[in-house]
């Protein structure tokens, strides 16, 4: 499965985990409930040719060690704030993955439900690591991609994630990143695909990364607006907002040189003293009347537009 | 846990929330109930296990050793106890020590009576131990006793030490003469007035906290308590801990006293049940016309309980006030 920078141990553990599951006759939960007795019998007889003598054999036949090791690796990688909750989610993801795998060919409605579950799981993986932890993030993007591929048409390995699912993923990412539909819409128009298109991994990764960064950016721009407004209830002066947005535009407009130099240049341009200067020159103490205010929505939209203008579409 | 979890080592990070403890327990449980727990797949089993740990109902019907093993388990147990039996508090019944012991054993079969006894000592200030207690009083005392069991044990030792004149904390008492003086003083004063010197007691507990890392009530809280009086008795101190809202908030298992007995969902359910119970014998058949409902409802036992409760709670609150003000 994993082809990118997955650590060897995780690769091994997941591989053997999948193998273990394939060897078990897994049934859906409802089917399980119906034939609970026979189901147990089937598991016992199929997966254990000889009844295990010791606890150790029992555990290793079920693959408990591998399962737990895999979970711990994921946990340590993500360093979740709530490790117990993390493990609960992790195992329930694994369980529904295997249950779905066993469900196999269902009717249309069932297919749709499993697709939604798959999307939810993919989103969960995407949220595990912040995009600044790039290698962990890339791993998770890969896992999510593979998950979403399963939902696509079964055309012997080729193709990629369907455009519709790709767009849906990006939209959900923005939503969960607390970006409103209307703010995200221009970005979506720019990077979405046609429903029937097949999205290759690299494009998928770029799209997901763009949305993750965009969500962070919008949240930061919101705090910028809060800094500009005189009090939490009042609206900010339009002139001040425009000065701040201007500074932001300058910062994003960096010259064409090495990445690290551009980062430095941008952060120098958006430094507090520069911002203060821009705001001071725009500030008119006796203004603030009539139409000279800007509401947070408009500010957010304007800031988002600056970002979106810099998103290059790969072709 | 906050952002500095990224700077911890892997072992420290896992130990913080007892991840390995729960994993080990999950495996042990799996081994004990092999066939039952593997029927839906082991991933599902682990998912259920950890989500029950997250929700705090993993301690239901487990053995005492498990329930007290982590602070999360302790807090979860206190919470479950409250949620299961708060109707008792609502009805305003006063229960004796043995009754509380039985209630606890409904949730945890091997729950030791000793813990209940210690709790009762706090509520009743080590006096008249056969007195019945209100649910709220018992619950908050139980919270302190159960959650901080080891810490309180050590505090009791310190207190005994101070009473008998030798300080368990050698750092604080520099010379042997002062020890003698102190013991003389303590002996004199126990005769005259109860308790030990608050500031000395406070210093000793402070030193104790060093040893307990995080498993103690906040320093701020007990300093606040000990600042208020010159002298403090052991049970006076414990009683003050149970009444301290900050400590209860830190544990995070119980709401504050005002919200303790509010449970609208359960009330509705109960009203429904009682309505059913009181209607069915009244009318011969299952027919329950709306006209019939009203008079039956008014006579429902629930209402009278409500009424009785209010009176008892009020009177109970006032005796309690006088109890604690003696210190």
Coordinates of C-alpha atoms in Angstrom, one line a residue:
Chain A
X1 CA 0.0 0.0 0.0
X2 CA 2.0 3.0 1.2
X3 CA 4.5 4.1 -1.4
X4 CA 5.9 7.3 -0.1
X5 CA 7.9 8.2 3.0
X6 CA 6.1 5.8 5.4
X7 CA 8.5 4.6 8.1
X8 CA 9.4 1.0 7.5
X9 CA 7.8 -0.3 10.7
X10 CA 4.4 1.3 10.0
X11 CA 4.5 0.0 6.5
X12 CA 5.1 -3.5 7.7
X13 CA 2.5 -3.3 10.5
X14 CA -0.2 -2.0 8.2
X15 CA 0.6 -4.5 5.5
X16 CA 0.4 -7.5 7.9
X17 CA -2.6 -6.0 9.5
X18 CA -4.4 -5.9 6.2
X19 CA -3.3 -9.4 5.5
X20 CA -4.6 -10.6 8.9
X21 CA -8.0 -9.0 8.1
X22 CA -8.2 -10.5 4.7
X23 CA -7.8 -13.9 6.3
X24 CA -10.7 -13.3 8.6
X25 CA -14.2 -13.8 7.3
X26 CA -15.4 -10.4 8.2
X27 CA -19.1 -9.6 8.2
X28 CA -21.0 -6.4 8.5
X29 CA -22.4 -5.5 11.9
X30 CA -26.0 -6.2 10.8
X31 CA -25.0 -9.5 9.3
X32 CA -23.1 -10.2 12.4
X33 CA -26.1 -9.6 14.6
X34 CA -28.2 -12.0 12.5
X35 CA -25.8 -14.9 12.6
X36 CA -23.9 -14.1 15.7
X37 CA -23.5 -17.7 16.7
X38 CA -22.4 -19.0 13.3
X39 CA -20.3 -16.0 12.8
X40 CA -18.3 -16.7 15.9
X41 CA -18.0 -20.3 14.9
X42 CA -16.8 -19.2 11.5
X43 CA -14.1 -17.0 12.9
X44 CA -13.0 -19.6 15.3
X45 CA -12.8 -22.3 12.8
X46 CA -11.4 -20.3 9.9
X47 CA -8.8 -18.2 11.4
X48 CA -7.6 -20.7 13.9
X49 CA -7.0 -24.0 12.4
X50 CA -5.7 -25.3 15.7
X51 CA -7.1 -23.9 18.9
X52 CA -4.4 -21.7 20.4
X53 CA -2.9 -23.2 23.5
X54 CA -1.5 -20.1 25.2
X55 CA -2.6 -16.5 25.5
X56 CA 0.4 -15.5 23.4
X57 CA -0.6 -17.7 20.5
X58 CA -4.1 -16.4 20.8
X59 CA -3.0 -12.8 20.6
X60 CA -0.5 -13.3 17.8
X61 CA -3.1 -15.2 15.7
X62 CA -5.4 -12.2 16.1
X63 CA -2.6 -9.8 15.3
X64 CA -3.1 -7.8 18.5
X65 CA 0.5 -7.0 18.8
X66 CA 0.7 -5.6 15.3
X67 CA -2.5 -3.7 15.7
X68 CA -1.4 -2.1 18.9
X69 CA 2.1 -1.3 17.6
X70 CA 0.6 0.4 14.6
X71 CA -1.7 2.4 16.8
X72 CA 1.1 3.5 19.1
X73 CA 3.2 4.6 16.2
X74 CA 0.3 6.7 14.8
X75 CA -0.3 8.2 18.3
X76 CA 3.3 9.1 18.9
X77 CA 3.5 10.6 15.4
X78 CA 0.5 12.8 15.9
X79 CA 1.1 13.5 19.6
X80 CA -2.6 14.1 20.1
X81 CA -3.7 16.2 23.0
X82 CA -6.2 13.5 24.0
X83 CA -4.4 10.2 23.4
X84 CA -7.3 8.0 24.6
X85 CA -9.7 9.7 22.3
X86 CA -7.2 9.4 19.5
X87 CA -6.9 5.7 20.0
X88 CA -10.7 5.3 20.1
X89 CA -11.0 7.1 16.8
X90 CA -8.1 5.2 15.3
X91 CA -9.5 1.8 16.2
X92 CA -13.0 2.7 15.1
X93 CA -11.6 3.8 11.8
X94 CA -9.7 0.6 11.4
X95 CA -12.8 -1.4 12.3
X96 CA -15.1 0.4 9.9
X97 CA -12.5 0.0 7.2
X98 CA -12.4 -3.7 7.6
X99 CA -16.2 -4.0 8.0
X100 CA -16.6 -2.0 4.8
X101 CA -14.1 -4.1 3.0
X102 CA -16.1 -7.2 3.9
X103 CA -19.3 -5.5 2.9
X104 CA -18.0 -5.4 -0.6
X105 CA -20.5 -5.1 -3.4
X106 CA -23.6 -3.5 -2.0
X107 CA -26.4 -1.8 -3.7
X108 CA -26.3 1.9 -4.7
X109 CA -27.5 3.3 -1.4
X110 CA -25.1 1.3 0.7
X111 CA -22.3 2.4 -1.7
X112 CA -23.1 6.0 -1.0
X113 CA -23.1 5.5 2.7
X114 CA -19.7 3.8 2.6
X115 CA -18.4 6.5 0.4
X116 CA -19.4 9.1 3.0
X117 CA -17.7 7.0 5.7
X118 CA -14.6 6.8 3.6
X119 CA -14.6 10.5 3.1
X120 CA -15.0 11.1 6.8
X121 CA -12.1 8.7 7.5
X122 CA -9.9 10.4 4.9
X123 CA -10.6 13.8 6.5
X124 CA -9.7 12.3 9.9
X125 CA -6.4 11.2 8.5
X126 CA -5.8 14.6 6.9
X127 CA -6.4 16.4 10.2
X128 CA -3.9 14.2 12.2
X129 CA -0.9 16.3 11.5
X130 CA -0.6 20.0 10.9
X131 CA 0.7 20.8 7.4
X132 CA 3.9 22.3 8.9
X133 CA 4.9 18.8 10.0
X134 CA 5.4 18.1 6.4
X135 CA 6.4 14.4 6.2
X136 CA 3.7 13.3 8.6
X137 CA 1.3 15.4 6.7
X138 CA 2.3 13.9 3.4
X139 CA 2.0 10.4 4.8
X140 CA -1.6 11.1 5.9
X141 CA -2.4 12.7 2.5
X142 CA -1.2 9.5 0.9
X143 CA -3.4 7.3 3.2
X144 CA -6.4 9.5 2.6
X145 CA -5.7 9.3 -1.2
X146 CA -5.6 5.5 -1.1
X147 CA -8.8 5.4 0.9
X148 CA -10.7 7.7 -1.5
X149 CA -9.3 5.7 -4.5
X150 CA -11.3 2.6 -3.2
X151 CA -14.5 4.5 -3.8
X152 CA -13.7 5.1 -7.5
X153 CA -14.7 3.0 -10.4
X154 CA -12.9 -0.3 -10.4
X155 CA -10.8 0.2 -13.4
X156 CA -7.8 -2.1 -12.8
X157 CA -5.5 0.2 -10.9
X158 CA -5.4 3.1 -13.2
X159 CA -6.9 6.6 -12.9
X160 CA -7.1 8.2 -9.5
X161 CA -9.5 9.8 -7.1
X162 CA -12.6 11.0 -8.9
X163 CA -12.9 14.7 -9.4
X164 CA -16.2 14.9 -7.5
X165 CA -14.7 13.3 -4.4
X166 CA -11.6 15.5 -4.7
X167 CA -13.7 18.6 -4.7
X168 CA -15.9 17.4 -1.9
X169 CA -12.8 16.6 0.2
X170 CA -11.4 20.1 -0.3
X171 CA -14.7 21.7 0.5
X172 CA -15.0 19.7 3.7
X173 CA -11.4 20.6 4.6
X174 CA -12.2 24.3 4.3
X175 CA -15.4 23.8 6.3
X176 CA -13.6 22.1 9.1
X177 CA -10.9 24.7 9.0
X178 CA -13.6 27.2 10.0
X179 CA -13.7 28.9 6.6
X180 CA -17.1 29.9 5.5
X181 CA -18.6 28.6 2.2
X182 CA -18.6 32.0 0.7
X183 CA -15.0 32.8 1.5
X184 CA -13.8 29.5 0.2
X185 CA -16.0 29.6 -3.0
X186 CA -13.5 31.6 -5.1
X187 CA -10.7 29.2 -4.2
X188 CA -12.9 26.2 -4.9
X189 CA -13.7 27.6 -8.4
X190 CA -10.0 27.9 -9.0
X191 CA -8.8 24.5 -7.9
X192 CA -11.8 22.2 -8.3
X193 CA -11.9 19.5 -11.0
X194 CA -14.7 18.2 -13.2
X195 CA -16.6 15.4 -11.6
X196 CA -15.6 12.9 -14.1
X197 CA -11.8 13.7 -14.1
X198 CA -9.4 11.4 -12.4
X199 CA -7.1 13.3 -10.0
X200 CA -3.5 12.1 -9.7
X201 CA -1.9 12.0 -6.3
X202 CA 0.4 15.0 -6.8
X203 CA -2.6 17.2 -7.7
X204 CA -4.5 15.8 -4.8
X205 CA -1.7 16.6 -2.4
X206 CA -1.3 20.1 -3.7
X207 CA -5.0 20.7 -3.4
X208 CA -5.2 19.5 0.1
X209 CA -2.2 21.4 1.1
X210 CA -3.6 24.6 -0.4
X211 CA -6.8 24.2 1.5
X212 CA -5.0 23.5 4.8
X213 CA -2.8 26.6 4.3
X214 CA -5.7 28.6 3.2
X215 CA -7.7 27.8 6.3
X216 CA -4.8 28.9 8.5
X217 CA -4.4 32.0 6.4
X218 CA -8.1 33.0 6.8
X219 CA -8.0 32.4 10.5
X220 CA -4.9 34.6 10.8
X221 CA -6.5 37.3 8.7
X222 CA -9.5 37.2 11.1
X223 CA -7.2 38.0 14.0
X224 CA -5.7 40.8 12.0
X225 CA -9.1 42.3 11.6
X226 CA -9.7 41.9 15.3
X227 CA -6.4 43.8 15.9
X228 CA -7.6 46.6 13.7
X229 CA -11.1 47.1 15.1
X230 CA -11.3 49.6 17.9
X231 CA -13.4 47.4 20.2
X232 CA -14.9 44.0 19.9
X233 CA -18.3 45.4 19.1
X234 CA -17.3 48.2 16.7
X235 CA -16.4 47.8 13.1
X236 CA -12.9 48.7 11.8
X237 CA -12.2 51.8 9.8
X238 CA -12.2 51.2 6.1
X239 CA -9.0 53.2 5.6
X240 CA -7.1 51.2 8.3
X241 CA -8.3 47.9 6.8
X242 CA -7.2 49.0 3.4
X243 CA -3.8 49.9 4.7
X244 CA -3.4 46.5 6.4
X245 CA -4.6 44.7 3.3
X246 CA -2.1 46.7 1.3
X247 CA 0.7 45.7 3.6
X248 CA -0.5 42.1 3.3
X249 CA -0.4 42.3 -0.5
X250 CA 3.1 43.7 -0.5
X251 CA 4.2 40.9 1.8
X252 CA 2.8 38.3 -0.5
X253 CA 4.3 39.9 -3.5
X254 CA 7.8 38.7 -3.1
X255 CA 10.6 38.8 -5.7
X256 CA 11.6 35.7 -7.5
X257 CA 14.4 34.3 -5.6
X258 CA 15.1 31.3 -3.3
X259 CA 12.3 30.2 -1.0
X260 CA 14.1 31.0 2.2
X261 CA 14.9 34.5 1.1
X262 CA 11.3 35.0 0.1
X263 CA 10.1 33.9 3.5
X264 CA 12.4 36.5 5.1
X265 CA 11.4 39.2 2.8
X266 CA 7.7 38.5 3.4
X267 CA 8.0 38.4 7.1
X268 CA 10.0 41.7 7.1
X269 CA 7.2 43.3 5.0
X270 CA 4.5 42.2 7.4
X271 CA 6.5 42.9 10.6
X272 CA 4.6 44.8 13.3
X273 CA 6.5 48.0 12.8
X274 CA 5.7 48.1 9.1
X275 CA 2.1 47.4 9.8
X276 CA 2.0 50.1 12.4
X277 CA 3.5 52.6 10.0
X278 CA 1.0 51.7 7.3
X279 CA -1.8 52.0 9.8
X280 CA -0.5 55.3 11.2
X281 CA -0.4 56.9 7.9
X282 CA -3.9 55.8 7.1
X283 CA -5.4 56.7 10.5
X284 CA -7.7 59.6 10.6
X285 CA -8.8 60.3 14.1
X286 CA -11.9 62.3 13.1
X287 CA -13.0 59.8 10.5
X288 CA -15.1 56.8 11.4
X289 CA -18.4 58.2 10.1
X290 CA -20.7 57.0 7.5
X291 CA -19.4 54.5 5.0
X292 CA -15.8 54.5 6.2
X293 CA -16.0 51.2 8.0
X294 CA -15.5 47.6 6.7
X295 CA -17.2 44.6 8.2
X296 CA -15.3 41.4 9.0
X297 CA -16.8 39.5 6.2
X298 CA -15.6 42.0 3.6
X299 CA -12.2 42.1 5.1
X300 CA -12.0 38.3 5.1
X301 CA -13.1 38.2 1.5
X302 CA -10.5 40.8 0.5
X303 CA -7.7 39.0 2.4
X304 CA -8.7 35.7 0.9
X305 CA -8.7 37.2 -2.6
X306 CA -5.0 38.2 -2.1
X307 CA -4.3 34.5 -1.3
X308 CA -6.3 33.1 -4.1
X309 CA -4.8 35.4 -6.7
X310 CA -1.5 33.7 -5.9
X311 CA -2.7 30.1 -6.3
X312 CA -1.3 28.8 -9.6
X313 CA -3.4 26.2 -11.4
X314 CA -1.3 23.3 -12.5
X315 CA -2.1 22.1 -16.0
Chain B
X1 CA -1.6 18.4 28.5
X2 CA -0.8 21.4 26.3
X3 CA 1.7 22.3 23.6
X4 CA 4.7 21.1 25.6
X5 CA 3.6 17.5 24.9
X6 CA 5.8 17.9 21.8
X7 CA 8.9 18.3 24.0
X8 CA 8.3 15.2 26.1
X9 CA 10.0 12.0 25.3
X10 CA 7.8 9.2 23.9
X11 CA 7.6 7.4 27.3
X12 CA 6.7 10.6 29.1
X13 CA 4.0 11.4 26.6
X14 CA 2.5 8.0 26.9
X15 CA 2.7 8.0 30.6
X16 CA 0.9 11.3 31.0
X17 CA -2.5 9.8 30.2
X18 CA -1.6 6.2 31.1
X19 CA -1.8 5.0 27.6
X20 CA 0.1 1.8 28.2
X21 CA -1.9 1.0 31.3
X22 CA -5.1 1.1 29.3
X23 CA -3.6 -0.9 26.5
X24 CA -2.5 -3.5 28.8
X25 CA -5.8 -3.7 30.5
X26 CA -7.6 -3.9 27.2
X27 CA -5.5 -6.9 26.3
X28 CA -6.1 -8.5 29.6
X29 CA -9.8 -8.1 29.2
X30 CA -9.6 -9.5 25.8
X31 CA -7.9 -12.6 27.1
X32 CA -10.4 -13.0 29.8
X33 CA -13.4 -12.8 27.5
X34 CA -11.8 -14.2 24.3
X35 CA -14.8 -15.4 22.4
X36 CA -17.2 -12.7 23.4
X37 CA -14.9 -9.9 22.5
X38 CA -13.5 -11.1 19.2
X39 CA -16.8 -11.7 17.5
X40 CA -16.9 -8.2 15.9
X41 CA -13.2 -8.1 15.1
X42 CA -10.4 -6.9 17.4
X43 CA -10.2 -3.5 15.9
X44 CA -13.9 -2.9 16.9
X45 CA -13.2 -4.3 20.3
X46 CA -10.3 -1.9 20.9
X47 CA -12.4 1.0 19.5
X48 CA -15.2 0.2 22.0
X49 CA -12.7 -0.1 24.8
X50 CA -11.0 3.2 24.2
X51 CA -14.2 5.1 23.5
X52 CA -15.6 3.8 26.8
X53 CA -12.4 5.0 28.5
X54 CA -12.9 8.4 26.9
X55 CA -16.5 8.6 28.0
X56 CA -15.7 7.5 31.5
X57 CA -18.0 4.5 31.7
X58 CA -15.2 2.0 31.4
X59 CA -15.1 1.7 35.2
X60 CA -18.6 0.4 35.6
X61 CA -18.6 -3.0 37.3
X62 CA -14.9 -3.3 37.3
X63 CA -12.8 -4.4 40.2
X64 CA -11.7 -1.8 42.8
X65 CA -8.0 -2.1 41.9
X66 CA -8.8 -1.0 38.4
X67 CA -11.1 1.8 39.5
X68 CA -8.5 3.4 41.6
X69 CA -5.6 2.8 39.3
X70 CA -5.5 6.2 37.5
X71 CA -6.8 9.6 38.3
X72 CA -9.0 9.5 35.2
X73 CA -10.6 6.2 36.5
X74 CA -11.1 7.8 39.9
X75 CA -12.8 10.9 38.5
X76 CA -14.9 8.7 36.2
X77 CA -16.1 6.6 39.1
X78 CA -17.0 9.6 41.2
X79 CA -18.9 11.0 38.2
X80 CA -20.7 7.7 37.6
X81 CA -21.6 7.4 41.2
X82 CA -23.1 10.8 41.1
X83 CA -25.0 10.2 37.9
X84 CA -26.4 6.9 39.0
X85 CA -27.7 7.9 42.4
X86 CA -28.4 11.6 42.2
X87 CA -32.1 10.8 42.4
X88 CA -31.4 9.8 46.0
X89 CA -30.1 13.3 46.6
X90 CA -33.2 14.7 44.9
X91 CA -35.5 12.8 47.1
X92 CA -33.6 14.2 50.0
X93 CA -33.1 10.9 51.7
X94 CA -30.4 10.7 54.4
X95 CA -28.5 7.5 54.3
X96 CA -26.3 5.8 56.7
X97 CA -22.7 4.7 56.0
X98 CA -23.8 1.1 55.3
X99 CA -26.3 2.3 52.7
X100 CA -23.7 4.3 50.8
X101 CA -21.4 1.3 51.0
X102 CA -24.1 -0.8 49.4
X103 CA -24.7 1.7 46.7
X104 CA -21.0 1.8 45.8
X105 CA -20.9 -1.9 45.7
X106 CA -23.6 -1.9 43.1
X107 CA -21.1 -0.2 40.8
X108 CA -18.0 -1.9 42.0
X109 CA -18.6 -5.3 43.7
X110 CA -15.5 -5.3 45.8
X111 CA -15.6 -1.7 46.9
X112 CA -14.1 -1.6 50.4
X113 CA -16.2 -0.5 53.3
X114 CA -13.1 1.2 54.7
X115 CA -13.2 3.9 52.1
X116 CA -16.8 4.6 53.0
X117 CA -15.9 4.7 56.6
X118 CA -13.2 7.3 56.0
X119 CA -15.6 9.4 54.0
X120 CA -18.1 9.2 56.7
X121 CA -15.5 10.4 59.2
X122 CA -15.0 13.5 57.0
X123 CA -18.7 14.3 56.8
X124 CA -19.4 13.6 60.4
X125 CA -16.1 15.1 61.6
X126 CA -15.1 11.8 63.2
X127 CA -18.1 11.9 65.5
X128 CA -21.4 10.1 65.8
X129 CA -20.5 7.7 63.0
X130 CA -24.0 6.1 62.8
X131 CA -25.6 9.4 61.8
X132 CA -27.3 9.4 58.4
X133 CA -25.8 11.8 55.8
X134 CA -27.2 13.7 52.9
X135 CA -26.2 12.6 49.4
X136 CA -24.5 15.9 48.6
X137 CA -22.4 15.9 51.7
X138 CA -21.3 12.4 51.3
X139 CA -20.6 12.8 47.6
X140 CA -18.2 15.8 48.0
X141 CA -16.4 14.2 50.9
X142 CA -16.2 10.9 48.9
X143 CA -14.7 12.8 46.0
X144 CA -11.9 14.2 48.2
X145 CA -11.3 10.9 50.0
X146 CA -11.3 8.7 47.0
X147 CA -9.5 11.0 44.5
X148 CA -6.7 12.1 46.9
X149 CA -6.6 8.9 49.1
X150 CA -2.8 8.6 49.3
X151 CA -2.3 12.3 49.8
X152 CA -4.8 12.4 52.7
X153 CA -3.1 9.4 54.2
X154 CA 0.1 11.3 54.3
X155 CA -1.6 14.4 55.6
X156 CA -3.0 12.3 58.4
X157 CA 0.5 11.2 59.3
X158 CA 1.8 14.7 59.3
X159 CA -1.0 15.8 61.4
X160 CA -0.5 13.0 63.9
X161 CA 3.2 13.9 64.0
X162 CA 2.5 17.6 64.6
X163 CA 0.0 16.6 67.3
X164 CA 2.4 14.4 69.1
X165 CA 5.1 17.1 68.8
X166 CA 7.5 15.6 66.3
X167 CA 7.5 17.2 62.9
X168 CA 7.8 14.6 60.2
X169 CA 9.5 17.3 58.1
X170 CA 13.0 17.7 59.5
X171 CA 13.7 20.7 57.3
X172 CA 11.2 22.8 59.1
X173 CA 12.3 22.2 62.6
X174 CA 15.9 23.1 62.9
X175 CA 17.0 22.2 66.4
X176 CA 16.1 19.6 69.0
X177 CA 15.2 22.2 71.6
X178 CA 12.6 23.7 69.4
X179 CA 11.2 20.3 68.8
X180 CA 10.8 19.9 72.5
X181 CA 9.3 23.3 72.9
X182 CA 7.0 22.5 70.1
X183 CA 5.9 19.3 71.6
X184 CA 5.4 21.0 74.9
X185 CA 3.4 23.6 73.1
X186 CA 1.4 21.0 71.2
X187 CA 0.7 19.0 74.3
X188 CA -0.5 22.1 76.2
X189 CA -2.7 23.2 73.5
X190 CA -4.3 20.0 72.6
X191 CA -5.6 20.1 76.1
X192 CA -6.8 23.6 75.7
X193 CA -7.8 23.8 72.1
X194 CA -8.0 21.3 69.3
X195 CA -5.8 21.1 66.3
X196 CA -2.4 22.2 65.2
X197 CA -0.8 25.4 64.2
X198 CA -2.1 26.3 60.7
X199 CA 1.0 27.8 59.3
X200 CA 3.2 25.0 60.4
X201 CA 0.7 22.5 59.0
X202 CA 0.6 24.4 55.8
X203 CA 4.4 24.3 55.5
X204 CA 4.4 20.6 56.1
X205 CA 1.8 19.9 53.4
X206 CA 3.6 22.1 51.0
X207 CA 6.7 20.0 51.4
X208 CA 4.5 16.9 51.0
X209 CA 3.2 18.2 47.7
X210 CA 6.7 18.0 46.3
X211 CA 6.6 14.3 46.7
X212 CA 3.2 13.9 45.1
X213 CA 3.9 15.8 41.9
X214 CA 0.3 16.4 40.5
X215 CA -1.8 14.1 42.7
X216 CA -2.6 16.6 45.3
X217 CA -5.1 19.5 45.7
X218 CA -3.8 22.7 44.4
X219 CA -1.4 24.5 46.7
X220 CA -3.4 27.7 46.3
X221 CA -6.5 26.0 47.6
X222 CA -5.1 24.5 50.8
X223 CA -3.1 27.6 51.6
X224 CA -6.3 29.6 51.3
X225 CA -8.0 27.2 53.7
X226 CA -5.2 27.2 56.2
X227 CA -4.8 31.0 56.1
X228 CA -8.2 31.5 57.5
X229 CA -7.6 30.1 60.9
X230 CA -4.9 30.0 63.5
X231 CA -5.4 26.4 64.4
X232 CA -6.8 23.6 62.3
X233 CA -8.0 20.1 63.1
X234 CA -7.5 17.2 60.7
X235 CA -11.1 16.8 60.0
X236 CA -11.7 20.5 59.9
X237 CA -9.1 20.6 57.1
X238 CA -10.7 17.7 55.2
X239 CA -14.1 19.2 55.5
X240 CA -12.8 22.5 54.1
X241 CA -11.2 20.6 51.2
X242 CA -14.6 19.0 50.4
X243 CA -16.3 22.4 50.4
X244 CA -13.6 24.1 48.2
X245 CA -15.1 24.6 44.8
X246 CA -11.8 25.1 43.1
X247 CA -10.6 21.6 44.1
X248 CA -13.8 20.1 42.8
X249 CA -13.4 21.9 39.6
X250 CA -9.8 20.7 39.3
X251 CA -11.0 17.1 39.6
X252 CA -13.7 17.9 37.1
X253 CA -16.0 15.0 38.0
X254 CA -18.8 16.9 39.7
X255 CA -20.7 20.1 39.0
X256 CA -20.9 22.7 41.7
X257 CA -23.3 22.2 44.5
X258 CA -26.1 24.3 43.0
X259 CA -26.3 22.1 39.9
X260 CA -25.7 18.8 41.6
X261 CA -29.2 17.6 41.7
X262 CA -30.5 19.0 38.4
X263 CA -31.2 16.3 35.9
X264 CA -34.2 17.3 33.7
X265 CA -33.9 14.3 31.4
X266 CA -34.1 11.8 34.2
X267 CA -36.9 13.8 35.8
X268 CA -38.9 13.5 32.6
X269 CA -38.3 9.8 32.4
X270 CA -39.3 9.4 36.0
X271 CA -42.4 11.4 35.6
X272 CA -43.4 9.3 32.7
X273 CA -42.7 6.1 34.6
X274 CA -44.6 7.2 37.6
X275 CA -47.5 8.3 35.5
X276 CA -47.6 4.9 33.9
X277 CA -47.3 3.1 37.2
X278 CA -49.9 5.1 38.9
X279 CA -52.3 5.1 36.0
X280 CA -52.4 1.4 35.4
X281 CA -53.8 0.2 38.7
X282 CA -56.3 3.1 38.7
X283 CA -57.9 2.2 35.5
X284 CA -58.8 -1.4 35.0
X285 CA -58.0 -1.6 31.3
X286 CA -55.2 0.0 29.5
X287 CA -57.4 2.9 28.4
X288 CA -56.0 6.2 29.8
X289 CA -58.2 9.1 28.9
X290 CA -56.6 12.5 29.3
X291 CA -59.2 13.4 31.8
X292 CA -58.2 10.6 34.0
X293 CA -54.6 11.4 33.9
X294 CA -54.8 14.7 35.8
X295 CA -56.1 13.7 39.2
X296 CA -53.9 10.6 39.3
X297 CA -50.8 12.7 38.6
X298 CA -51.5 15.0 41.4
X299 CA -51.5 12.1 43.8
X300 CA -48.3 10.7 42.4
X301 CA -45.8 9.7 45.1
X302 CA -43.2 11.6 43.2
X303 CA -44.8 15.0 44.1
X304 CA -44.8 14.2 47.8
X305 CA -41.2 13.1 47.6
X306 CA -40.4 16.4 46.0
X307 CA -42.1 18.3 48.7
X308 CA -40.4 16.3 51.5
X309 CA -37.1 16.7 49.9
X310 CA -37.2 20.4 49.9
X311 CA -37.8 20.6 53.6
X312 CA -35.2 18.1 54.5
X313 CA -32.6 19.7 52.2
X314 CA -33.0 23.0 53.8
X315 CA -32.8 21.8 57.3
X316 CA -29.9 19.6 56.4
X317 CA -28.0 22.5 54.9
X318 CA -28.3 24.5 58.1
X319 CA -27.0 21.8 60.4
X320 CA -24.1 21.4 58.1
X321 CA -23.3 25.0 58.3
X322 CA -23.1 24.9 62.0
X323 CA -21.0 21.8 61.9
X324 CA -18.3 23.4 59.8
X325 CA -18.4 26.8 61.5
X326 CA -17.2 25.2 64.7
X327 CA -13.8 24.9 63.3

